[in-house]
C-alpha atoms as one frame of an Amber mdcrd trajectory, in Angstrom:
protein
  11.630  42.299  49.220  11.499  42.466  53.006  14.934  42.423  54.615  17.421
  41.992  51.804  20.166  40.869  54.219  18.221  37.832  55.465  17.229  36.213
  52.186  17.698  32.528  51.494  17.925  30.948  48.036  17.111  27.366  47.107
  18.707  26.806  43.691  17.457  23.557  42.125  18.794  22.061  38.892  21.377
  24.767  39.423  23.891  24.041  36.691  26.848  26.336  37.281  24.745  28.934
  39.084  23.186  31.139  36.419  20.110  32.000  38.487  22.224  32.632  41.592
  24.603  34.904  39.687  21.748  36.757  37.960  19.956  37.386  41.250  23.148
  38.691  42.850  23.795  40.958  39.866  20.236  42.261  40.301  21.157  43.281
  43.861  19.857  40.365  45.926  21.979  39.283  48.857  21.653  35.868  50.451
  22.769  34.726  53.891  22.136  31.079  52.881  22.126  29.331  49.522  21.435
  25.656  48.994  21.888  24.146  45.548  21.105  20.861  43.844  22.753  19.617
  40.674  23.719  16.059  39.681  26.415  16.958  37.140  29.760  16.771  38.969
  31.471  19.283  36.660  28.683  21.828  37.148  28.876  21.209  40.915  32.595
  21.867  40.925  32.091  25.168  39.064  29.181  26.202  41.317  31.247  25.540
  44.450  34.180  27.493  43.001  31.940  30.451  42.106  29.905  30.335  45.356
  32.089  28.676  48.024  29.657  29.386  50.892  26.727  27.669  49.147  25.562
  24.353  50.602  25.531  21.426  48.184  22.299  19.464  48.671  22.875  16.596
  46.245  20.245  15.055  43.989  16.917  16.903  44.145  15.064  13.610  44.661
  16.893  13.041  47.952  16.387  16.514  49.438  14.509  16.361  52.729  12.698
  19.701  53.042  12.479  19.335  56.833  16.290  19.648  56.904  16.286  22.988
  55.019  15.975  26.444  56.592  12.334  27.287  57.281  12.566  30.807  55.863
  13.619  30.271  52.246  12.795  33.410  50.247  13.262  32.280  46.639  13.274
  28.909  44.934  14.672  28.870  41.411  15.360  26.174  38.909  15.707  25.261
  35.297  14.176  21.797  35.571  15.323  19.296  32.915  14.072  20.144  29.451
  15.034  17.105  27.370  11.585  15.541  27.781   9.874  18.630  26.323  12.392
  19.899  23.778  11.776  19.577  20.050  15.394  18.350  19.909  14.467  15.356
  22.110  11.956  12.519  21.997   9.284  14.707  23.673   8.128  11.979  26.038
   7.122  14.539  28.658   6.032  13.012  31.951   6.712   9.534  30.509  10.430
  10.419  30.626  11.895  10.299  34.152  13.549  13.681  33.565  10.142  15.110
  32.680   8.797  14.242  36.121  11.469  16.175  38.005   9.239  19.262  37.996
   7.224  17.422  40.654  10.249  17.572  42.978   9.879  21.358  42.905   6.183
  20.947  43.717   7.026  18.521  46.551   9.316  21.062  48.193   6.899  23.973
  47.702   4.064  21.826  49.109   6.073  20.897  52.211   6.750  24.525  53.118
   3.137  25.490  52.457   1.896  22.644  54.685   4.107  23.675  57.620   2.862
  27.253  57.347   6.154  28.653  56.005   5.513  28.921  52.257   8.384  29.962
  50.032   7.224  33.443  48.917   8.709  33.436  45.401   9.937  31.094  42.712
  11.503  31.470  39.267  11.481  28.516  36.868  12.840  28.157  33.349  12.417
  25.639  30.555  12.415  25.290  26.771   9.776  26.803  24.509   8.559  23.272
  23.686   7.124  22.962  27.194   4.304  25.295  26.140   2.954  23.116  23.336
   4.049  19.661  24.495   1.124  17.217  24.370  -1.101  19.933  22.887  -0.486
  22.191  25.891  -1.580  19.627  28.486   1.890  19.347  30.046   2.125  23.082
  30.664  -1.489  23.127  31.904  -0.582  20.417  34.428   2.439  22.376  35.671
   0.417  25.580  35.849  -2.370  23.773  37.692  -0.009  22.214  40.233   1.520
  25.609  41.020  -1.798  27.447  41.293  -3.206  24.640  43.477  -0.329  25.390
  45.843  -1.730  28.967  46.094   0.821  30.663  43.846  -0.034  33.437  41.436
   1.818  32.737  38.211   3.257  34.936  35.482   4.849  33.425  32.372   6.818
  34.900  29.522   8.587  33.416  26.535  11.938  35.195  26.230  14.652  34.860
  23.616  18.261  35.085  24.734  19.093  36.998  21.549  17.632  40.040  23.309
  20.563  39.862  25.761  23.226  37.530  24.339  24.713  36.601  20.964  22.605
  33.437  20.686  19.057  32.499  19.726  17.415  30.388  22.468  13.754  30.760
  23.374  12.884  29.897  26.962   9.714  30.023  29.033  10.109  31.739  32.407
   7.535  31.017  35.087   7.509  33.370  38.068   5.279  32.816  41.047   4.472
  34.521  44.310   2.517  32.976  47.125  -1.185  33.642  47.547  -1.673  36.288
  44.929  -0.332  39.063  47.098  -0.515  42.300  45.171   2.812  42.868  43.444
   4.055  44.713  40.406   3.989  42.694  37.249   7.277  40.954  36.570   6.898
  40.856  32.810   5.753  43.755  30.636
């Protein structure tokens, strides 16, 4: 990445800060972090772990024009209940299932003002891949590619790293297909 000291992170659906912590452990340094999470207990933990981070509130109320114009990475584990085999699998018919479009709204804003966010990392449950015979994932993929992002996806199992068995889809994007190394093997 360009100047590692001037990076900005927008952490949506942040939980207690797993993406933020992982990126820092990978060596990324941020001079600004904004985060959005509606769970008050997760917010309290995030603020304790990252006291300099700016709490942005509910993702649906974020006004992109009020954010820094040079955000480097957007990350988020958008709500999975609408796609999970453990839930009712209502997809976009479930309000939580539509929250992905808040990510798209923010990415679109920055693209339209000529300051696209160069990178994003998204995470969700394995069920997102086959929900509605794959149409849900195709919609998400299409929205992101229509915003001029090149997408890589990989299904990863946490058992490879942790003492648990949780399969998750990771979606990594970079703006305009700029030549980069592959993220996933």
